[in-house]
């Protein structure tokens, strides 16, 4: 079983296209495991996938992207579907980071951090994580330092993604400390 490919397909289904897989998604992004398995079984590539494989997929992943609970599975972050996933509002750490491409900086300075195609802006708990995120778009990424505590004190909402990923609706540029 190629767990990395399985994880990509499950992320695609849960973050971007539950309708392609005929999944009934609840407000926090959960879908019945049976529905996801049934849908995966329709293609020869995934006809043998079992619940145990989804558990193994999550365990093997270096990033906590998915969670199985109550016979359901959901993605922790990354959604782009029209129905906004309800996330747990939480006081963020004092400082968060965001790794991005240098070519986006003019626009970010002007408009702040925007969710773009996703539902939330994604922020990183530490610099190493932000580097990895930013390298997806730039070999020498820009690491932004976010004054998340001040933003939170001023009423900007933050949400818990996983232990490395925090979410926000948007981050005005005045909370970007260094770049
Ligand atoms: C940028 C992956 C111009 C933003 C990662 C980013 C992460 C702006 C891009 C998670 C902007 C959106 C999310 C503005 C923001 N003007 N550009 N005003 N505001 N941007 O992929 O944060 O491996 O939607 O800087 O590791 O890169 O899939 O967000 O470069 O955790 O699990 O617009 O996805 O996780 O890109 O990545 P994305 P992201 P997985």
Coordinates of N, CA, C and O and ligand atoms in Angstrom, one line a residue:
X1 N 0.9 -1.2 0.0 CA 0.0 0.0 0.0 C 0.9 1.3 0.0 O 1.8 1.4 0.8
X2 N 0.6 2.2 -0.9 CA 1.3 3.4 -0.9 C 0.6 4.4 -0.1 O -0.3 5.1 -0.5
X3 N 1.0 4.5 1.2 CA 0.3 5.4 2.2 C 0.4 6.9 1.9 O -0.5 7.6 2.2
X4 N 1.5 7.3 1.2 CA 1.6 8.7 0.9 C 0.6 9.1 -0.2 O -0.1 10.1 -0.1
X5 N 0.5 8.2 -1.2 CA -0.5 8.5 -2.2 C -2.0 8.4 -1.7 O -2.8 9.2 -2.1
X6 N -2.2 7.4 -0.8 CA -3.5 7.3 -0.2 C -3.8 8.6 0.6 O -4.9 9.1 0.5
X7 N -2.8 9.1 1.3 CA -3.0 10.3 2.1 C -3.4 11.5 1.2 O -4.2 12.3 1.5
X8 N -2.7 11.6 0.0 CA -3.0 12.7 -0.9 C -4.4 12.6 -1.4 O -5.1 13.6 -1.5
X9 N -4.9 11.4 -1.7 CA -6.2 11.2 -2.2 C -7.2 11.5 -1.1 O -8.3 12.2 -1.4
X10 N -7.0 11.1 0.1 CA -7.9 11.3 1.2 C -7.9 12.8 1.5 O -9.0 13.4 1.7
X11 N -6.8 13.5 1.5 CA -6.7 15.0 1.6 C -7.6 15.7 0.6 O -8.3 16.6 0.9
X12 N -7.4 15.2 -0.7 CA -8.2 15.8 -1.8 C -9.7 15.7 -1.5 O -10.4 16.6 -1.6
X13 N -10.1 14.5 -1.1 CA -11.5 14.2 -0.9 C -12.0 15.0 0.3 O -13.1 15.7 0.2
X14 N -11.3 15.1 1.4 CA -11.8 15.7 2.6 C -11.6 17.2 2.6 O -12.4 18.0 3.2
X15 N -10.6 17.7 1.9 CA -10.3 19.2 1.9 C -11.0 19.9 0.7 O -11.4 21.1 0.9
X16 N -11.1 19.2 -0.4 CA -11.4 20.0 -1.6 C -12.7 19.4 -2.4 O -13.3 20.2 -3.1
X17 N -13.0 18.2 -2.3 CA -14.0 17.6 -3.2 C -14.8 16.5 -2.6 O -14.9 15.4 -3.3
X18 N -15.4 16.7 -1.4 CA -16.2 15.6 -0.9 C -17.3 15.1 -1.8 O -17.7 13.9 -1.8
X19 N -17.9 16.0 -2.6 CA -19.0 15.6 -3.5 C -18.5 14.6 -4.6 O -19.3 13.8 -5.0
X20 N -17.3 14.7 -5.0 CA -16.8 13.8 -6.0 C -16.8 12.3 -5.4 O -16.8 11.4 -6.2
X21 N -16.7 12.2 -4.1 CA -16.7 10.9 -3.4 C -18.0 10.6 -2.7 O -18.1 9.6 -2.0
X22 N -19.0 11.5 -3.0 CA -20.3 11.3 -2.4 C -20.3 11.2 -0.9 O -20.9 10.3 -0.3
X23 N -19.5 12.1 -0.3 CA -19.4 12.1 1.2 C -20.3 13.1 1.8 O -20.4 14.2 1.3
X24 N -21.0 12.7 2.9 CA -21.8 13.6 3.7 C -20.9 14.2 4.8 O -20.6 13.4 5.7
X25 N -20.6 15.4 4.7 CA -19.6 16.0 5.6 C -20.3 16.8 6.7 O -21.3 17.5 6.4
X26 N -19.9 16.6 8.0 CA -20.6 17.4 9.1 C -19.9 18.7 9.2 O -18.9 19.0 8.5
X27 N -20.3 19.5 10.2 CA -19.8 20.9 10.2 C -18.4 21.0 10.6 O -17.7 22.0 10.3
X28 N -17.8 20.0 11.2 CA -16.4 20.1 11.6 C -15.5 19.3 10.5 O -14.4 19.0 10.8
X29 N -16.1 18.9 9.4 CA -15.4 18.3 8.4 C -15.3 16.8 8.4 O -14.6 16.1 7.6
X30 N -16.1 16.2 9.4 CA -16.0 14.7 9.5 C -17.0 14.0 8.5 O -18.0 14.5 8.2
X31 N -16.5 12.9 8.0 CA -17.3 12.0 7.2 C -17.3 10.6 7.7 O -16.3 10.2 8.2
X32 N -18.4 9.8 7.5 CA -18.4 8.5 7.9 C -17.2 7.7 7.2 O -17.1 7.7 6.0
X33 N -16.4 7.0 8.0 CA -15.4 6.1 7.5 C -15.9 5.2 6.4 O -15.3 5.0 5.4
X34 N -17.1 4.6 6.7 CA -17.7 3.6 5.7 C -17.9 4.3 4.4 O -17.7 3.6 3.3
X35 N -18.4 5.5 4.4 CA -18.6 6.2 3.1 C -17.3 6.4 2.3 O -17.3 6.2 1.1
X36 N -16.3 6.9 3.1 CA -15.0 7.1 2.4 C -14.5 5.8 1.8 O -14.0 5.7 0.7
X37 N -14.5 4.7 2.6 CA -14.0 3.4 2.2 C -14.8 2.9 1.0 O -14.3 2.5 0.0
X38 N -16.1 3.1 1.0 CA -17.0 2.6 -0.1 C -16.6 3.3 -1.4 O -16.5 2.7 -2.4
X39 N -16.4 4.6 -1.2 CA -16.0 5.4 -2.4 C -14.7 5.1 -3.0 O -14.5 4.9 -4.2
X40 N -13.7 4.9 -2.1 CA -12.3 4.5 -2.5 C -12.4 3.1 -3.2 O -11.7 2.9 -4.2
X41 N -13.2 2.3 -2.7 CA -13.3 0.9 -3.3 C -13.8 0.9 -4.7 O -13.7 -0.1 -5.4
X42 N -14.4 2.0 -5.2 CA -14.9 2.0 -6.6 C -13.8 2.1 -7.6 O -14.0 1.8 -8.8
X43 N -12.6 2.4 -7.2 CA -11.5 2.4 -8.2 C -10.5 1.3 -7.9 O -10.3 0.9 -6.7
X44 N -10.0 0.7 -8.9 CA -9.1 -0.5 -8.7 C -7.9 -0.2 -7.8 O -7.5 -1.1 -7.1
X45 N -7.4 1.0 -7.9 CA -6.2 1.4 -7.2 C -6.5 1.2 -5.7 O -5.6 0.8 -4.9
X46 N -7.7 1.5 -5.2 CA -7.9 1.5 -3.8 C -9.0 0.5 -3.4 O -9.5 0.6 -2.3
X47 N -9.2 -0.5 -4.2 CA -10.2 -1.5 -3.9 C -10.0 -2.3 -2.7 O -10.9 -2.8 -2.1
X48 N -8.7 -2.4 -2.2 CA -8.4 -3.2 -1.0 C -8.2 -2.4 0.2 O -7.9 -2.9 1.3
X49 N -8.4 -1.1 0.2 CA -8.1 -0.2 1.3 C -9.1 -0.6 2.4 O -10.3 -0.7 2.2
X50 N -8.6 -0.7 3.6 CA -9.4 -1.0 4.8 C -9.2 0.1 5.9 O -8.3 0.9 5.8
X51 N -10.1 0.1 6.9 CA -10.0 1.0 7.9 C -8.6 1.0 8.5 O -8.0 2.0 8.9
X52 N -8.0 -0.2 8.7 CA -6.6 -0.3 9.3 C -5.6 0.4 8.4 O -4.6 0.9 9.0
X53 N -5.8 0.5 7.1 CA -4.9 1.2 6.3 C -5.0 2.7 6.5 O -4.0 3.4 6.5
X54 N -6.2 3.2 6.7 CA -6.3 4.6 7.0 C -5.7 4.9 8.4 O -5.0 6.0 8.5
X55 N -5.8 4.0 9.3 CA -5.1 4.2 10.6 C -3.6 4.2 10.4 O -2.9 5.1 10.9
X56 N -3.1 3.3 9.6 CA -1.7 3.2 9.3 C -1.2 4.4 8.6 O -0.1 5.0 8.9
X57 N -2.0 4.9 7.6 CA -1.7 6.1 6.9 C -1.5 7.3 7.8 O -0.5 8.1 7.6
X58 N -2.3 7.5 8.8 CA -2.2 8.6 9.7 C -1.0 8.4 10.6 O -0.2 9.3 10.8
X59 N -0.7 7.2 11.0 CA 0.4 6.9 11.9 C 1.7 7.1 11.2 O 2.7 7.6 11.8
X60 N 1.8 6.8 9.9 CA 3.1 6.9 9.2 C 3.4 8.3 8.8 O 4.5 8.6 8.5
X61 N 2.4 9.1 8.7 CA 2.6 10.5 8.2 C 3.4 11.3 9.1 O 3.3 11.3 10.3
X62 N 4.4 12.1 8.5 CA 5.2 13.0 9.4 C 4.4 14.2 9.9 O 4.8 14.9 10.8
X63 N 3.3 14.5 9.2 CA 2.4 15.6 9.6 C 1.0 15.1 10.0 O 0.5 14.1 9.4
X64 N 0.5 15.7 11.0 CA -0.9 15.2 11.5 C -1.9 15.9 10.6 O -2.3 17.1 10.9
X65 N -2.3 15.3 9.5 CA -3.3 15.9 8.6 C -4.7 15.4 8.8 O -5.6 16.1 8.5
X66 N -4.9 14.2 9.3 CA -6.2 13.6 9.4 C -6.4 13.0 10.8 O -5.4 12.6 11.5
X67 N -7.7 12.8 11.1 CA -8.0 12.2 12.4 C -9.2 11.3 12.2 O -10.1 11.6 11.5
X68 N -9.1 10.1 12.9 CA -10.2 9.2 12.9 C -10.8 9.2 14.3 O -10.1 9.2 15.3
X69 N -12.1 9.4 14.4 CA -12.8 9.5 15.7 C -14.3 9.0 15.5 O -14.8 9.3 14.4
X70 N -14.9 8.3 16.4 CA -16.3 8.0 16.3 C -16.7 7.4 15.0 O -17.7 7.7 14.4
X71 N -15.9 6.5 14.4 CA -16.2 6.0 13.0 C -16.3 7.0 11.9 O -16.9 6.8 10.9
X72 N -15.6 8.2 12.2 CA -15.6 9.2 11.2 C -14.1 9.6 10.9 O -13.2 9.2 11.7
X73 N -13.8 10.2 9.8 CA -12.5 10.7 9.5 C -12.6 12.2 9.1 O -13.6 12.6 8.4
X74 N -11.7 13.0 9.5 CA -11.7 14.4 9.0 C -10.2 14.9 8.8 O -9.3 14.3 9.4
X75 N -10.1 16.0 8.0 CA -8.9 16.7 7.8 C -8.8 17.8 8.9 O -9.8 18.4 9.2
X76 N -7.6 18.0 9.4 CA -7.4 19.0 10.5 C -7.4 20.4 9.9 O -7.7 21.4 10.6
X77 N -7.0 20.6 8.6 CA -6.8 21.9 8.0 C -6.8 21.7 6.5 O -6.9 20.6 6.0
X78 N -6.7 22.9 5.8 CA -6.5 22.9 4.4 C -7.7 23.0 3.5 O -7.6 23.0 2.3
X79 N -8.9 23.1 4.1 CA -10.1 23.0 3.3 C -10.3 24.2 2.3 O -10.0 25.3 2.7
X80 N -10.9 23.8 1.2 CA -11.3 24.9 0.2 C -12.7 24.8 -0.2 O -13.2 25.6 -1.0
X81 N -13.5 23.9 0.4 CA -14.9 23.7 0.0 C -15.8 24.9 0.4 O -15.4 25.6 1.3
X82 N -16.9 25.2 -0.3 CA -17.7 26.3 0.0 C -18.2 26.3 1.5 O -18.3 27.4 2.1
X83 N -18.6 25.2 2.0 CA -19.1 25.1 3.4 C -18.0 25.3 4.4 O -17.0 24.5 4.4
X84 N -18.0 26.4 5.1 CA -16.9 26.7 6.0 C -16.8 25.7 7.2 O -17.8 25.6 7.9
X85 N -15.7 25.0 7.4 CA -15.6 24.1 8.4 C -15.4 24.8 9.7 O -14.7 25.8 9.9
X86 N -16.2 24.4 10.7 CA -16.1 25.0 12.1 C -14.9 24.5 12.8 O -14.7 23.3 13.0
X87 N -14.0 25.4 13.2 CA -12.8 25.1 13.9 C -12.9 25.6 15.3 O -13.7 26.5 15.6
X88 N -12.2 25.0 16.2 CA -12.2 25.4 17.6 C -11.4 26.7 17.8 O -10.2 26.7 17.5
X89 N -12.1 27.7 18.3 CA -11.4 29.0 18.5 C -10.4 28.8 19.7 O -10.9 28.2 20.7
X90 N -9.2 29.3 19.6 CA -8.3 29.1 20.7 C -7.3 30.3 20.8 O -6.9 30.8 19.8
X91 N -6.9 30.6 22.0 CA -5.8 31.6 22.2 C -4.5 31.1 21.6 O -4.1 30.0 22.0
X92 N -3.9 31.9 20.7 CA -2.7 31.3 20.0 C -1.5 31.5 20.9 O -1.5 32.3 21.9
X93 N -0.4 30.9 20.6 CA 0.9 31.3 21.2 C 1.2 32.7 20.9 O 0.7 33.3 20.0
X94 N 2.1 33.4 21.7 CA 2.5 34.8 21.5 C 2.9 35.1 20.0 O 2.6 36.1 19.5
X95 N 3.7 34.2 19.5 CA 4.3 34.4 18.2 C 3.9 33.1 17.3 O 4.0 32.0 17.8
X96 N 3.6 33.4 16.1 CA 3.4 32.3 15.1 C 4.2 32.7 13.8 O 4.7 33.9 13.7
X97 N 4.4 31.8 12.9 CA 5.2 32.1 11.7 C 4.5 31.7 10.5 O 3.5 30.9 10.5
X98 N 4.9 32.3 9.4 CA 4.2 31.9 8.1 C 5.3 31.9 7.0 O 6.0 32.9 6.8
X99 N 5.5 30.8 6.4 CA 6.5 30.7 5.3 C 5.8 30.9 4.0 O 4.8 30.3 3.7
X100 N 6.4 31.8 3.2 CA 5.7 32.1 1.9 C 6.8 32.4 0.8 O 8.0 32.4 1.1
X101 N 6.3 32.7 -0.4 CA 7.2 33.0 -1.5 C 7.5 34.5 -1.4 O 6.7 35.3 -1.2
X102 N 8.8 34.9 -1.8 CA 9.2 36.3 -1.8 C 8.4 37.1 -2.7 O 8.0 38.2 -2.5
X103 N 7.9 36.4 -3.8 CA 7.2 37.2 -4.8 C 5.8 37.6 -4.4 O 5.2 38.5 -5.0
X104 N 5.3 37.0 -3.3 CA 4.0 37.4 -2.7 C 4.1 38.6 -1.8 O 3.1 39.1 -1.3
X105 N 5.3 39.0 -1.4 CA 5.5 40.0 -0.3 C 4.8 41.3 -0.5 O 4.3 41.9 0.4
X106 N 4.9 41.9 -1.7 CA 4.3 43.2 -2.0 C 2.8 43.1 -1.7 O 2.2 44.0 -1.0
X107 N 2.2 42.1 -2.2 CA 0.7 41.9 -2.0 C 0.4 41.7 -0.5 O -0.6 42.2 0.0
X108 N 1.2 40.9 0.2 CA 1.0 40.6 1.6 C 1.1 41.9 2.5 O 0.3 42.1 3.4
X109 N 2.2 42.7 2.1 CA 2.4 43.9 2.9 C 1.2 44.8 2.7 O 0.8 45.5 3.7
X110 N 0.6 44.8 1.6 CA -0.5 45.7 1.3 C -1.8 45.2 1.9 O -2.6 45.9 2.5
X111 N -2.1 43.9 1.7 CA -3.4 43.4 2.1 C -3.4 42.5 3.3 O -4.5 42.1 3.8
X112 N -2.3 42.2 3.9 CA -2.2 41.2 5.0 C -2.2 39.8 4.4 O -2.3 39.6 3.2
X113 N -2.2 38.9 5.3 CA -2.3 37.4 4.9 C -3.8 37.1 4.7 O -4.6 37.2 5.6
X114 N -4.1 36.6 3.5 CA -5.4 36.2 3.2 C -5.5 34.7 2.9 O -4.5 34.1 2.5
X115 N -6.6 34.1 3.1 CA -6.7 32.6 2.9 C -6.6 32.1 1.5 O -6.3 31.0 1.3
X116 N -6.7 33.1 0.5 CA -6.6 32.7 -0.9 C -7.6 31.6 -1.2 O -8.8 31.8 -0.9
X117 N -7.1 30.5 -1.7 CA -8.1 29.4 -2.1 C -8.6 28.6 -1.0 O -9.6 27.8 -1.1
X118 N -8.0 28.8 0.2 CA -8.5 27.9 1.3 C -9.4 28.7 2.2 O -9.6 29.9 2.0
X119 N -10.0 28.1 3.2 CA -10.9 28.8 4.1 C -10.3 29.6 5.2 O -10.9 30.6 5.7
X120 N -9.0 29.3 5.5 CA -8.3 30.0 6.6 C -6.9 30.2 6.2 O -6.3 29.5 5.3
X121 N -6.3 31.2 6.8 CA -4.8 31.4 6.6 C -4.2 30.4 7.5 O -4.6 30.1 8.6
X122 N -3.1 29.8 7.0 CA -2.4 28.7 7.8 C -1.1 29.3 8.3 O -0.3 29.9 7.6
X123 N -0.9 29.2 9.6 CA 0.3 29.7 10.3 C 1.0 28.5 11.0 O 0.4 27.5 11.3
X124 N 2.3 28.7 11.2 CA 3.1 27.6 11.7 C 3.5 27.9 13.2 O 3.9 29.1 13.5
X125 N 3.6 26.9 13.9 CA 4.0 27.0 15.4 C 5.5 27.3 15.5 O 5.9 28.0 16.5
X126 N 6.3 26.9 14.6 CA 7.7 27.1 14.7 C 8.3 27.4 13.3 O 7.7 27.2 12.3
X127 N 9.6 28.0 13.4 CA 10.2 28.4 12.1 C 10.5 27.2 11.2 O 10.3 27.4 10.0
X128 N 10.9 26.1 11.7 CA 11.2 24.9 10.9 C 10.0 24.5 10.1 O 10.1 24.2 8.9
X129 N 8.8 24.6 10.7 CA 7.6 24.2 10.0 C 7.3 25.2 8.9 O 7.0 24.9 7.7
X130 N 7.5 26.5 9.2 CA 7.2 27.6 8.3 C 8.2 27.5 7.1 O 7.8 27.8 5.9
X131 N 9.4 27.1 7.3 CA 10.4 26.9 6.2 C 9.9 25.8 5.2 O 10.0 26.0 4.0
X132 N 9.4 24.7 5.8 CA 8.9 23.6 4.9 C 7.7 24.1 4.1 O 7.6 23.8 2.9
X133 N 6.8 24.8 4.8 CA 5.6 25.3 4.1 C 6.0 26.3 2.9 O 5.6 26.1 1.8
X134 N 7.0 27.2 3.3 CA 7.4 28.2 2.3 C 8.1 27.6 1.1 O 8.0 28.1 0.0
X135 N 8.9 26.5 1.4 CA 9.7 25.9 0.3 C 8.9 25.3 -0.8 O 9.4 25.0 -1.8
X136 N 7.6 25.1 -0.5 CA 6.7 24.6 -1.5 C 6.5 25.6 -2.7 O 6.2 25.2 -3.8
X137 N 6.8 26.8 -2.4 CA 6.6 27.9 -3.3 C 7.8 28.7 -3.7 O 7.8 29.5 -4.6
X138 N 8.9 28.6 -2.9 CA 10.1 29.4 -3.1 C 11.3 28.7 -2.5 O 11.2 28.3 -1.3
X139 N 12.4 28.5 -3.2 CA 13.5 27.8 -2.7 C 14.1 28.5 -1.5 O 14.8 27.9 -0.6
X140 N 14.0 29.8 -1.5 CA 14.5 30.6 -0.4 C 13.3 31.4 0.2 O 13.2 32.6 -0.1
X141 N 12.5 30.7 0.9 CA 11.2 31.3 1.3 C 11.4 32.5 2.3 O 12.4 32.6 3.0
X142 N 10.4 33.3 2.3 CA 10.3 34.4 3.2 C 9.6 33.9 4.5 O 8.5 33.3 4.4
X143 N 10.2 34.1 5.7 CA 9.5 33.6 6.9 C 9.0 34.9 7.6 O 9.7 35.7 8.0
X144 N 7.7 34.9 7.8 CA 7.1 36.1 8.4 C 6.8 35.7 9.9 O 6.5 34.6 10.2
X145 N 7.1 36.7 10.8 CA 6.9 36.5 12.2 C 5.6 37.3 12.5 O 5.5 38.5 12.2
X146 N 4.7 36.6 13.1 CA 3.3 37.1 13.4 C 3.1 37.4 14.8 O 3.3 36.5 15.7
X147 N 2.7 38.6 15.2 CA 2.4 39.0 16.6 C 1.0 38.5 16.9 O 0.1 39.3 17.0
X148 N 0.9 37.2 17.0 CA -0.4 36.6 17.2 C -1.1 37.0 18.5 O -2.3 37.1 18.5
X149 N -0.3 37.2 19.5 CA -1.0 37.6 20.8 C -1.7 39.0 20.7 O -2.8 39.1 21.1
X150 N -1.0 39.9 20.1 CA -1.6 41.3 19.9 C -2.8 41.2 19.0 O -3.8 41.8 19.2
X151 N -2.7 40.4 17.9 CA -3.8 40.2 17.0 C -5.0 39.6 17.8 O -6.1 40.1 17.6
X152 N -4.7 38.6 18.5 CA -5.8 38.0 19.3 C -6.4 38.9 20.3 O -7.6 39.0 20.5
X153 N -5.5 39.7 21.0 CA -6.0 40.7 21.9 C -6.9 41.8 21.2 O -7.8 42.3 21.9
X154 N -6.6 42.0 20.0 CA -7.4 43.0 19.2 C -8.6 42.4 18.6 O -9.3 43.0 17.8
X155 N -8.9 41.1 18.8 CA -10.1 40.5 18.4 C -10.0 39.6 17.1 O -11.0 39.1 16.6
X156 N -8.8 39.4 16.6 CA -8.6 38.5 15.4 C -8.8 37.1 16.0 O -8.2 36.7 17.0
X157 N -9.6 36.3 15.3 CA -9.8 34.9 15.8 C -8.8 34.0 15.3 O -8.4 34.0 14.1
X158 N -8.3 33.1 16.2 CA -7.4 32.0 15.8 C -8.1 30.7 16.1 O -8.9 30.6 17.0
X159 N -7.6 29.7 15.4 CA -8.2 28.4 15.6 C -7.1 27.4 15.6 O -6.1 27.5 14.9
X160 N -7.4 26.3 16.3 CA -6.4 25.2 16.4 C -6.5 24.3 15.2 O -7.6 23.8 14.9
X161 N -5.4 24.0 14.6 CA -5.3 23.1 13.5 C -4.8 21.7 14.0 O -5.5 20.8 14.3
X162 N -3.5 21.7 14.2 CA -2.8 20.6 14.9 C -1.7 21.2 15.7 O -1.6 22.4 15.8
X163 N -0.8 20.4 16.3 CA 0.2 21.0 17.2 C 1.2 21.9 16.4 O 1.9 22.7 17.1
X164 N 1.2 21.8 15.1 CA 2.2 22.6 14.3 C 1.5 23.7 13.5 O 2.1 24.6 13.0
X165 N 0.2 23.6 13.3 CA -0.6 24.4 12.4 C -1.7 25.2 13.1 O -2.5 24.6 13.8
X166 N -1.7 26.5 13.0 CA -2.8 27.3 13.5 C -3.5 28.0 12.3 O -2.9 28.2 11.3
X167 N -4.7 28.3 12.5 CA -5.5 28.9 11.5 C -6.0 30.3 11.9 O -6.2 30.5 13.1
X168 N -6.3 31.2 11.0 CA -6.9 32.5 11.3 C -7.7 32.9 10.0 O -7.5 32.4 8.9
X169 N -8.7 33.7 10.3 CA -9.6 34.1 9.1 C -8.7 35.0 8.2 O -8.8 34.8 7.0
X170 N -8.0 35.9 8.8 CA -7.0 36.7 8.0 C -6.1 37.4 9.0 O -6.4 37.4 10.2
X171 N -4.9 37.9 8.6 CA -4.0 38.5 9.5 C -3.6 39.9 8.9 O -2.8 39.9 7.9
X172 N -4.1 41.0 9.4 CA -3.7 42.3 8.9 C -2.2 42.5 9.0 O -1.5 42.0 9.9
X173 N -1.7 43.3 8.0 CA -0.2 43.4 7.9 C 0.4 44.0 9.1 O 1.6 43.8 9.4
X174 N -0.3 44.8 9.9 CA 0.3 45.5 11.1 C 0.8 44.4 12.1 O 1.5 44.8 13.0
X175 N 0.3 43.2 12.0 CA 0.7 42.2 13.0 C 1.9 41.3 12.5 O 2.3 40.4 13.1
X176 N 2.4 41.7 11.3 CA 3.6 41.0 10.7 C 4.8 41.8 11.2 O 5.0 43.0 10.8
X177 N 5.6 41.2 12.1 CA 6.6 41.9 12.8 C 7.9 42.0 12.0 O 8.5 43.1 12.0
X178 N 8.3 41.0 11.3 CA 9.6 41.0 10.6 C 9.4 40.4 9.3 O 8.6 39.5 9.1
X179 N 10.2 40.8 8.3 CA 10.2 40.2 7.0 C 11.5 40.5 6.3 O 12.3 41.2 6.7
Ligands
LIG1 C1 -0.1 33.4 0.1 C2 0.2 22.5 3.5 C3 -0.5 37.2 -2.0 C4 0.4 32.6 1.3 C5 1.2 23.4 4.1 C6 0.6 31.2 0.6 C7 0.4 24.2 5.1 C8 -0.8 35.8 -0.3 C9 -0.4 31.2 -0.5 C10 -1.0 24.3 4.4 C11 -1.5 36.7 0.4 C12 -1.6 30.3 -0.2 C13 -1.3 25.7 3.9 C14 -1.7 38.0 -0.2 C15 -1.4 34.9 1.6 N1 -1.2 38.2 -1.4 N2 -0.3 36.0 -1.5 N3 -2.4 39.0 0.4 N4 -1.9 36.2 1.6 N5 -0.7 34.7 0.5 O1 -1.2 26.5 0.0 O2 0.0 28.5 4.0 O3 1.2 19.4 3.3 O4 -3.3 27.9 0.4 O5 1.6 33.1 1.8 O6 2.2 22.7 4.7 O7 1.2 27.8 1.8 O8 -1.0 20.0 2.4 O9 -1.4 28.0 2.0 O10 1.9 31.1 0.0 O11 0.3 23.7 6.4 O12 -0.8 19.1 4.7 O13 -0.9 32.6 -0.6 O14 -1.0 23.3 3.4 O15 -0.1 21.4 4.2 O16 -1.1 29.0 -0.3 O17 -0.2 26.1 3.1 P1 -1.8 27.8 0.5 P2 0.0 27.7 2.7 P3 -0.2 19.9 3.6

